[in-house]
PDB file of C-alpha atoms and ligand atoms in Angstrom:
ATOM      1  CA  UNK A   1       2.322   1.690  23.345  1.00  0.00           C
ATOM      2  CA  UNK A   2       0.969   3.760  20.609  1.00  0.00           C
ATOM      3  CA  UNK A   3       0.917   7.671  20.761  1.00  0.00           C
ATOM      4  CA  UNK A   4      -2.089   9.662  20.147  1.00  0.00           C
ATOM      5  CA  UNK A   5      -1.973  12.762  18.054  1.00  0.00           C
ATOM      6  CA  UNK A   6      -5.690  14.411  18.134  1.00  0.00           C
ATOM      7  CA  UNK A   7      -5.923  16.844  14.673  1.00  0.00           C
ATOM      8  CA  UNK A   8      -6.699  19.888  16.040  1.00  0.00           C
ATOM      9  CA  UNK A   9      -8.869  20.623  12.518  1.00  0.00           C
ATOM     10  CA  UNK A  10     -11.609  19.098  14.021  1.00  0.00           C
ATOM     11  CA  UNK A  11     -11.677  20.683  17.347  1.00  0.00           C
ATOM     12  CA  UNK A  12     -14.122  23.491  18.107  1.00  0.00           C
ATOM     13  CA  UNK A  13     -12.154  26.679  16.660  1.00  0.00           C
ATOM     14  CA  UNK A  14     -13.847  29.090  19.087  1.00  0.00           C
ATOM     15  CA  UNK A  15     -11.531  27.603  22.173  1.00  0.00           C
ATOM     16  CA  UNK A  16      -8.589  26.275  20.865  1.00  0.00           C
ATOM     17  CA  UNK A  17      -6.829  26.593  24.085  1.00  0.00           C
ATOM     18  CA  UNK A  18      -9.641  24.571  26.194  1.00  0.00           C
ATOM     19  CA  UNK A  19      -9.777  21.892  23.520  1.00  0.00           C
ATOM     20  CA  UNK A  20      -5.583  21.164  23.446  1.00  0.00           C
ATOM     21  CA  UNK A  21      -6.187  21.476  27.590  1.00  0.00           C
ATOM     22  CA  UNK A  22      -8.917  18.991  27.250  1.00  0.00           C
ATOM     23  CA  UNK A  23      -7.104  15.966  24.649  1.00  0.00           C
ATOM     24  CA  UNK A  24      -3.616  16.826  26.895  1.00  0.00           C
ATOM     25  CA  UNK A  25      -6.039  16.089  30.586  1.00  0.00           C
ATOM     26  CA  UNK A  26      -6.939  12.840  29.094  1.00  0.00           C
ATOM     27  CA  UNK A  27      -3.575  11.544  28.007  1.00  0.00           C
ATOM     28  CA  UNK A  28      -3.077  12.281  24.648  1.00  0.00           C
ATOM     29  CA  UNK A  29       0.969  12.654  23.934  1.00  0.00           C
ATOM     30  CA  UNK A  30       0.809  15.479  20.780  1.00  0.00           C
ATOM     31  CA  UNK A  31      -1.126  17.872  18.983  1.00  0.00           C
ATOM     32  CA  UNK A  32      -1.709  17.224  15.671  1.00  0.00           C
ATOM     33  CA  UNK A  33      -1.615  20.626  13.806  1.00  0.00           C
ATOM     34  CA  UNK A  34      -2.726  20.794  10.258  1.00  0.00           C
ATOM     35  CA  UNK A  35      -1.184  23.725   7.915  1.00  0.00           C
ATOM     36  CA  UNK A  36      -2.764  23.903   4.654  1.00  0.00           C
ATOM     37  CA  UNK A  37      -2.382  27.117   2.032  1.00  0.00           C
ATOM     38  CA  UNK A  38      -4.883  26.376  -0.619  1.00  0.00           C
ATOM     39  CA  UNK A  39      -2.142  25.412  -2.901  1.00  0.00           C
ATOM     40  CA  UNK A  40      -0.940  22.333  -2.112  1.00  0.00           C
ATOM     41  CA  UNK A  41      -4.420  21.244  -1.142  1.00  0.00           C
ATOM     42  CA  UNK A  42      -7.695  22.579  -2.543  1.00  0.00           C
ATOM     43  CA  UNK A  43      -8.370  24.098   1.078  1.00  0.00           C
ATOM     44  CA  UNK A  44      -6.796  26.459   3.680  1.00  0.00           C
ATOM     45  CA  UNK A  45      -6.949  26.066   7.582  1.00  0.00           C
ATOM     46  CA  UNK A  46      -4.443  28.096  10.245  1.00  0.00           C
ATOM     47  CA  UNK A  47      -1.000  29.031  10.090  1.00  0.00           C
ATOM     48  CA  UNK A  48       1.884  30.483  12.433  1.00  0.00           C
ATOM     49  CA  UNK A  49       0.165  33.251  14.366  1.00  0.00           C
ATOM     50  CA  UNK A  50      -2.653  31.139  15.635  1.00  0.00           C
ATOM     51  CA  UNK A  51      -0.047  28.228  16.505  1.00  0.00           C
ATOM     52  CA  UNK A  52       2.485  30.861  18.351  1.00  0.00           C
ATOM     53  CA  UNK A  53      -0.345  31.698  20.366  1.00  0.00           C
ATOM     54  CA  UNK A  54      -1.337  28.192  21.425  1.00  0.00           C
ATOM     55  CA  UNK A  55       2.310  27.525  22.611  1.00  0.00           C
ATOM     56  CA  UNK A  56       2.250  30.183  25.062  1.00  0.00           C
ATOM     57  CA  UNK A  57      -0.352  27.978  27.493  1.00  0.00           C
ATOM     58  CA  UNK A  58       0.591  24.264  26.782  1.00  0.00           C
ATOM     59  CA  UNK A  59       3.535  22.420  26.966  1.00  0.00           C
ATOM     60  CA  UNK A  60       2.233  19.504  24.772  1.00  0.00           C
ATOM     61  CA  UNK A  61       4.274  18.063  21.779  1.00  0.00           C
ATOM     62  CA  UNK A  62       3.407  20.510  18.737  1.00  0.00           C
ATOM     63  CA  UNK A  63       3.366  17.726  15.908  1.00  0.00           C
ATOM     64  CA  UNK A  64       2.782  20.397  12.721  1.00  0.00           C
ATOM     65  CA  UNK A  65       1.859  18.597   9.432  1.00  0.00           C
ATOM     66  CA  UNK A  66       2.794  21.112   6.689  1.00  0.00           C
ATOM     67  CA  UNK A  67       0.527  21.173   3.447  1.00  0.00           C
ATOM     68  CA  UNK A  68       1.953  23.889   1.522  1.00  0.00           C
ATOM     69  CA  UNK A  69       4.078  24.092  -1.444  1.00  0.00           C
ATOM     70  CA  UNK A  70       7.769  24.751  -1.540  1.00  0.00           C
ATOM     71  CA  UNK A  71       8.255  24.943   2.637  1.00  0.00           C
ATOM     72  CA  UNK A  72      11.376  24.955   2.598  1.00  0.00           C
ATOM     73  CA  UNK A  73      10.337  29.250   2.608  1.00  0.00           C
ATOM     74  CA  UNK A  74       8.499  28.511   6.188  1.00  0.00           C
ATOM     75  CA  UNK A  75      10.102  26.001   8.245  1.00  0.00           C
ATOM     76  CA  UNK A  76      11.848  29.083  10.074  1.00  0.00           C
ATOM     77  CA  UNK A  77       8.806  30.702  10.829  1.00  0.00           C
ATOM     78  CA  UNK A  78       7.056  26.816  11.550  1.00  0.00           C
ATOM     79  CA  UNK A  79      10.213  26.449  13.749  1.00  0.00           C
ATOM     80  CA  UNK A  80       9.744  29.658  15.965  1.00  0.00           C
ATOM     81  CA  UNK A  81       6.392  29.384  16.895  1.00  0.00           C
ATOM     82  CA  UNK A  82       6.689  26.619  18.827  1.00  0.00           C
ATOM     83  CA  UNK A  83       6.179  22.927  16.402  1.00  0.00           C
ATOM     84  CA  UNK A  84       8.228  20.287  18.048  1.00  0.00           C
ATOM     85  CA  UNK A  85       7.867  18.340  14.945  1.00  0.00           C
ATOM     86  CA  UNK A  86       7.955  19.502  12.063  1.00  0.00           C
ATOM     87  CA  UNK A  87       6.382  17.424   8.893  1.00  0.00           C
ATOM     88  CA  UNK A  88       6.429  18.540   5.128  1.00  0.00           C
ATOM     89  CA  UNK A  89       5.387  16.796   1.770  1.00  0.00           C
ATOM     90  CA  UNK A  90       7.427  14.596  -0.421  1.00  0.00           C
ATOM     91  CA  UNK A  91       5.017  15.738  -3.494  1.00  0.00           C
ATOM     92  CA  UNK A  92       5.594  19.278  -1.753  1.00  0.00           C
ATOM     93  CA  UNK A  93       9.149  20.637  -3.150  1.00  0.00           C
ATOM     94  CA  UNK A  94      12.109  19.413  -5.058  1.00  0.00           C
ATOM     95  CA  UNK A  95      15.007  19.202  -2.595  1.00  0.00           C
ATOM     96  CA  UNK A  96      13.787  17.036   0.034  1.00  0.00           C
ATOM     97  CA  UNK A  97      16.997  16.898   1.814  1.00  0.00           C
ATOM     98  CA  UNK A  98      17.534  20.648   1.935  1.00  0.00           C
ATOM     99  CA  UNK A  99      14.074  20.729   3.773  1.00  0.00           C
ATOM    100  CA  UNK A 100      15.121  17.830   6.417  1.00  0.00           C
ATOM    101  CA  UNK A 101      18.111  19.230   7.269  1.00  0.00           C
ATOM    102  CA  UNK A 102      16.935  22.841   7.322  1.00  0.00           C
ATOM    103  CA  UNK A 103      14.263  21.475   9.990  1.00  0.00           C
ATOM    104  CA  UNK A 104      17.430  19.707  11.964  1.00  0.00           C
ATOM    105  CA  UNK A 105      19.631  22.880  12.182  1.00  0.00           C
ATOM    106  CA  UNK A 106      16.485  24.242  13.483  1.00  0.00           C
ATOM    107  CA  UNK A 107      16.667  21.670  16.575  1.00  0.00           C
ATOM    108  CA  UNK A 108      13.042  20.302  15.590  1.00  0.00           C
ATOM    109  CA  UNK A 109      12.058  16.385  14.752  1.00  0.00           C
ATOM    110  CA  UNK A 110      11.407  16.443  10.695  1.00  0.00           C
ATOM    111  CA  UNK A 111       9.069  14.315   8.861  1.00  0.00           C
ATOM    112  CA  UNK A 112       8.271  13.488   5.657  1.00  0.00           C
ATOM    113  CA  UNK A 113       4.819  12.469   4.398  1.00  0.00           C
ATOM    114  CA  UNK A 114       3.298  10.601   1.202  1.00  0.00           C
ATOM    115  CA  UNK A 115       0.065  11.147  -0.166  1.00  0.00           C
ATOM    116  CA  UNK A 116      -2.027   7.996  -1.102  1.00  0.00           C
ATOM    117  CA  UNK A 117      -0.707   8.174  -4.587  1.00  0.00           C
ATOM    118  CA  UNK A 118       2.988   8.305  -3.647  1.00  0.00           C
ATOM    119  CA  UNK A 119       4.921   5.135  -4.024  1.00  0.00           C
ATOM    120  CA  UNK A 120       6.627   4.283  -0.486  1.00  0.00           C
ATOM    121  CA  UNK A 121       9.777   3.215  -1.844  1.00  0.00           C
ATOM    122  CA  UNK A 122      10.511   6.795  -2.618  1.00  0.00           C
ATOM    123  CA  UNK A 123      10.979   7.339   1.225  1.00  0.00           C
ATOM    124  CA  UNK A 124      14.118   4.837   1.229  1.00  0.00           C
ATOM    125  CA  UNK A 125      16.387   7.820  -0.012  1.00  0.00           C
ATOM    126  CA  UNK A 126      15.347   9.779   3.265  1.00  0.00           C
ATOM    127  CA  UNK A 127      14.823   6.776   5.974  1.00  0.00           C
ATOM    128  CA  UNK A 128      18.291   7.571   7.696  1.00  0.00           C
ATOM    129  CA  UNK A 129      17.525  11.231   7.756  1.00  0.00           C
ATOM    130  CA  UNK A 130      14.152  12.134   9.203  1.00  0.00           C
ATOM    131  CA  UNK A 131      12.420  11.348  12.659  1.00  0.00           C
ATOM    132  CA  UNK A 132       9.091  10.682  11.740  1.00  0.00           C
ATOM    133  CA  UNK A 133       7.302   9.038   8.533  1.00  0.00           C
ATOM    134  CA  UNK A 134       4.190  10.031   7.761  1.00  0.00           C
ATOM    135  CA  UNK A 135       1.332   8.084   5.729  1.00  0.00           C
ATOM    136  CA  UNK A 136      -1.546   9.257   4.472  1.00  0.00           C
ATOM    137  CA  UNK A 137      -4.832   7.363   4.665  1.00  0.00           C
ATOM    138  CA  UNK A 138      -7.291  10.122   3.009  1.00  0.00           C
ATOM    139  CA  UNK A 139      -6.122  12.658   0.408  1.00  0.00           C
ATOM    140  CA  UNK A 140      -4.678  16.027   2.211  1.00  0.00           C
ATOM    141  CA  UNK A 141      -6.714  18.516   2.136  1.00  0.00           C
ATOM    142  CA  UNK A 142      -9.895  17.751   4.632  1.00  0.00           C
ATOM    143  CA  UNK A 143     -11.077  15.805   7.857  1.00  0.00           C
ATOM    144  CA  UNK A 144     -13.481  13.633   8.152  1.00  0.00           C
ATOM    145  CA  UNK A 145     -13.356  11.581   5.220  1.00  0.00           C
ATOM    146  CA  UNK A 146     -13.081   7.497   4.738  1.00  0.00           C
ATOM    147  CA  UNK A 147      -9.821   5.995   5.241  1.00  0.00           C
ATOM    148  CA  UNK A 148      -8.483   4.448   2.560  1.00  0.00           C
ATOM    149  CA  UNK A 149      -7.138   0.443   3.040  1.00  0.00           C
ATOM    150  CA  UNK A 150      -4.373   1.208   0.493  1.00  0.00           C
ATOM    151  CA  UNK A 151      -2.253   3.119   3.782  1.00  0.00           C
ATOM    152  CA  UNK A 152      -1.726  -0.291   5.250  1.00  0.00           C
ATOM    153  CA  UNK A 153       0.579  -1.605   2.540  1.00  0.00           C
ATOM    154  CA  UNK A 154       2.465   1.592   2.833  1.00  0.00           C
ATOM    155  CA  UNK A 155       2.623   0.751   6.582  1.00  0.00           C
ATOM    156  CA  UNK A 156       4.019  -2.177   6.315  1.00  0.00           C
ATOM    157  CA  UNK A 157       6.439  -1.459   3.633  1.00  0.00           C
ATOM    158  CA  UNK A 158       7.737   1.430   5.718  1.00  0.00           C
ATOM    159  CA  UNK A 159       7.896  -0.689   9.325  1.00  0.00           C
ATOM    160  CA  UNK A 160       9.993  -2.824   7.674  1.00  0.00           C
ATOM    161  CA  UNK A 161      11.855   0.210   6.220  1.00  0.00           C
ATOM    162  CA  UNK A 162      12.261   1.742   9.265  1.00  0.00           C
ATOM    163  CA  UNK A 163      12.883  -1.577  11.336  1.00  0.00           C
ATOM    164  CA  UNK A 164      16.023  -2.051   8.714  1.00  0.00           C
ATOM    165  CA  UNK A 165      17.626   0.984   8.597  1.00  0.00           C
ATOM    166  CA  UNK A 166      16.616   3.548  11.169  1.00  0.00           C
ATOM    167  CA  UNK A 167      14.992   2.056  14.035  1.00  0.00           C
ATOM    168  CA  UNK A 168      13.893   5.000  16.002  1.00  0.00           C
ATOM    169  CA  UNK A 169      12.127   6.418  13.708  1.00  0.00           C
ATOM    170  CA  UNK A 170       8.098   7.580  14.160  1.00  0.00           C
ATOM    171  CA  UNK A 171       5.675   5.946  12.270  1.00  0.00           C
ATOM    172  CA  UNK A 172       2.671   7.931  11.935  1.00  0.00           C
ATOM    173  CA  UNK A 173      -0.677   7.424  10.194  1.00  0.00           C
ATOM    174  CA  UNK A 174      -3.576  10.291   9.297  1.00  0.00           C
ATOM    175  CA  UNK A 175      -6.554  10.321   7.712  1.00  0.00           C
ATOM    176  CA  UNK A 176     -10.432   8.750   8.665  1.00  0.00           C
ATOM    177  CA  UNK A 177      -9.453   6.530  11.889  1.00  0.00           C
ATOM    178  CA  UNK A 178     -11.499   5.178  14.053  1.00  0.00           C
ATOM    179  CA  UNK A 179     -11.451   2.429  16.970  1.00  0.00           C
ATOM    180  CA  UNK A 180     -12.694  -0.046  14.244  1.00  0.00           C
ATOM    181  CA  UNK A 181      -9.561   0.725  12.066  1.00  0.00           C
ATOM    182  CA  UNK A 182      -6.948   1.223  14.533  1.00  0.00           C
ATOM    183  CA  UNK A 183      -6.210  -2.742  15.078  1.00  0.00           C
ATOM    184  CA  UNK A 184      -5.289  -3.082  11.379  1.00  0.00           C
ATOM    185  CA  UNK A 185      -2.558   0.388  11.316  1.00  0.00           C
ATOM    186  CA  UNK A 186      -0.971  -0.500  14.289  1.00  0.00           C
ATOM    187  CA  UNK A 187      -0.951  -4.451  13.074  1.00  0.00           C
ATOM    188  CA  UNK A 188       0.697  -2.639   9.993  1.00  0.00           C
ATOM    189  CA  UNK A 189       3.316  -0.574  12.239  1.00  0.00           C
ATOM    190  CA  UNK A 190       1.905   2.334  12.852  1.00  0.00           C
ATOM    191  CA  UNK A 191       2.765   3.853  16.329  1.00  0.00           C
ATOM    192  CA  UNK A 192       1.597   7.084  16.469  1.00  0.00           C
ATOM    193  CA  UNK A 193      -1.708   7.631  15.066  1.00  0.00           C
ATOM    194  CA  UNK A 194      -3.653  11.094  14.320  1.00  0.00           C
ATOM    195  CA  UNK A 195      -7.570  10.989  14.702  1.00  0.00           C
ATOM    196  CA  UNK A 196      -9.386  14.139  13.604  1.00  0.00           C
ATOM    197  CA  UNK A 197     -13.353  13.799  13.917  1.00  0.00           C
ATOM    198  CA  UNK A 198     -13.105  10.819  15.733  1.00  0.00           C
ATOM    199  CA  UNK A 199     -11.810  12.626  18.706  1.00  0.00           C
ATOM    200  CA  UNK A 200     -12.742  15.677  18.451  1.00  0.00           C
ATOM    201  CA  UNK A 201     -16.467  14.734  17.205  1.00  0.00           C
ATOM    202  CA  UNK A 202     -16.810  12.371  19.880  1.00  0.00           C
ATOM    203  CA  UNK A 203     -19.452  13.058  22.206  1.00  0.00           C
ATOM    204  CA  UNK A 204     -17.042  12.888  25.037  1.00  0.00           C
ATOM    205  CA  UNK A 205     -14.051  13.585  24.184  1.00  0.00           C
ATOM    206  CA  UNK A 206     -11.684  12.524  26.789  1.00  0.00           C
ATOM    207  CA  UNK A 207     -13.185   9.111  26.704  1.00  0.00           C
ATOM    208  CA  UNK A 208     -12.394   9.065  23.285  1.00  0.00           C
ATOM    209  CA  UNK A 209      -8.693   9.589  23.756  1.00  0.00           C
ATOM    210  CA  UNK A 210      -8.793   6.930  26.870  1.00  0.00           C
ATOM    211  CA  UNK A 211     -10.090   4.561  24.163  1.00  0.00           C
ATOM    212  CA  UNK A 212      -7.484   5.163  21.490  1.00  0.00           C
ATOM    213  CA  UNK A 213      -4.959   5.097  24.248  1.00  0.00           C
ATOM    214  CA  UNK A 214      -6.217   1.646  25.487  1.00  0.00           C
ATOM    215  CA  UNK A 215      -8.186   0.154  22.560  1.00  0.00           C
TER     216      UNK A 215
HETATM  217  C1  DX5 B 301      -6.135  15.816   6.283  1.00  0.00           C
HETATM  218  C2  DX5 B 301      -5.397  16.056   7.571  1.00  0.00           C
HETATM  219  C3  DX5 B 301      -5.785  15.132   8.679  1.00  0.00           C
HETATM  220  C4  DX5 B 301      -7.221  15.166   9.057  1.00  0.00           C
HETATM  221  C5  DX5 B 301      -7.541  14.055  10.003  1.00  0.00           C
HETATM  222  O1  DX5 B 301      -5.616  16.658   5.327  1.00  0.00           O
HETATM  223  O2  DX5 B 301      -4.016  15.935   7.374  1.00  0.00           O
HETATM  224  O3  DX5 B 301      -4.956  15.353   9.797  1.00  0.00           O
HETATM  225  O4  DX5 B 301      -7.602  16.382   9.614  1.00  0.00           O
HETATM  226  O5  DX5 B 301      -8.884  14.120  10.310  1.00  0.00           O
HETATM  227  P1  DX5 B 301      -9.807  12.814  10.388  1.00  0.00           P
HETATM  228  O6  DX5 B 301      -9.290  11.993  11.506  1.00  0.00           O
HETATM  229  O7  DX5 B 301     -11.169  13.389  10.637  1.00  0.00           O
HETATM  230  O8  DX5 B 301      -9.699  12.107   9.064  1.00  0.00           O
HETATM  231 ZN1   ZN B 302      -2.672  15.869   9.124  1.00  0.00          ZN
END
């Protein structure tokens, strides 16, 4: 069964709390947190205090997705406000492996995510090391746009990746989709998949987790 990881960037930011509440009632299995600095990605979002305060009234799975530059200079702070997983940028920093294991000694899951650009067979070098692959399907930076086909190659490149040399890892897709899309990324390998406006922007929103859940 696939997991569900609602973005929390497209969730009403006036009750924060009430919306987590409201994707965790209906089944979803993490929070998908989006960190962005401006840097990185050509827009900014939320950062540690607002997540440390959101820990203090759920007990869902905190999956952070870090868009910043160097953050190897946060994961403590990431770590200590309450992400359960903690995923950073390939395109992000030069010493990949510092970051992983600096997120390990930590006791969080690490990931490590490529942008649409980003050839997959960079991640062999880090397969054995991290808990969760991420793919983009949009360019980092915003909800709500298209998703882009090219994420299912990188799917299936990584399953078989994974599959091979890791087998426990998470394989997680983000970026514009939908119930119409979500056939082909799991048919690709994805298994835990993050959906943004199409939760969130649903008209009823636990429904639309029930859907995802069951599609
Ligand atoms: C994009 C973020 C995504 C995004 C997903 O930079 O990483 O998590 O918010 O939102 P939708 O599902 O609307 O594309
Ligand atoms: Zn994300």
């Amino acid at each position: 069964m696939i997991k569900l990881s609602p973005s929390l960037l497209a969730a009403d930011f006036n009750c924060l709390g009430s919306e987590i509440q409201k994707i965790y009632d209906a089944g979803s299995d993490m929070i998908h947190l989006d960190v962005m600095d401006g840097i990185f990605v050509p827009n900014t979002s939320f950062g540690v205090p607002v997540i440390k305060s959101l820990r203090k009234n759920t007990s869902i799975v905190f999956d952070t997705h870090l868009m910043i530059t160097d953050p190897i200079r946060y994961i403590d702070s990431f770590s200590d406000c309450g992400s359960d997983i903690i995923t950073f940028h390939y395109e992000s920093c030069f010493d990949k492996h510092a970051v992983i294991n600096k997120i390990k000694n930590n006791g969080k899951k690490a990931g490590i995510s490529i942008k649409p650009g980003t050839d997959p067979r960079v991640l062999e070098e880090y397969a054995k090391e991290v808990d969760l692959v991420l793919i983009m399907s949009v360019e980092p930076g915003f909800g709500g746009q298209k998703f882009m086909p090219i994420a299912l190659e990188k799917l299936k490149f990584c399953r078989s990746l994974i599959d091979r040399v890791n087998p426990g890892v998470m394989l997680e897709v983000d970026g514009g989709i939908t119930l119409d899309n979500i056939q082909a990324v799991t048919e690709a390998g994805a298994d835990v998949i993050v959906a943004g406006s199409s939760v969130f922007g649903a008209k009823n929103v636990t429904e639309a987790v029930k859907s995802f859940k069951e599609y």
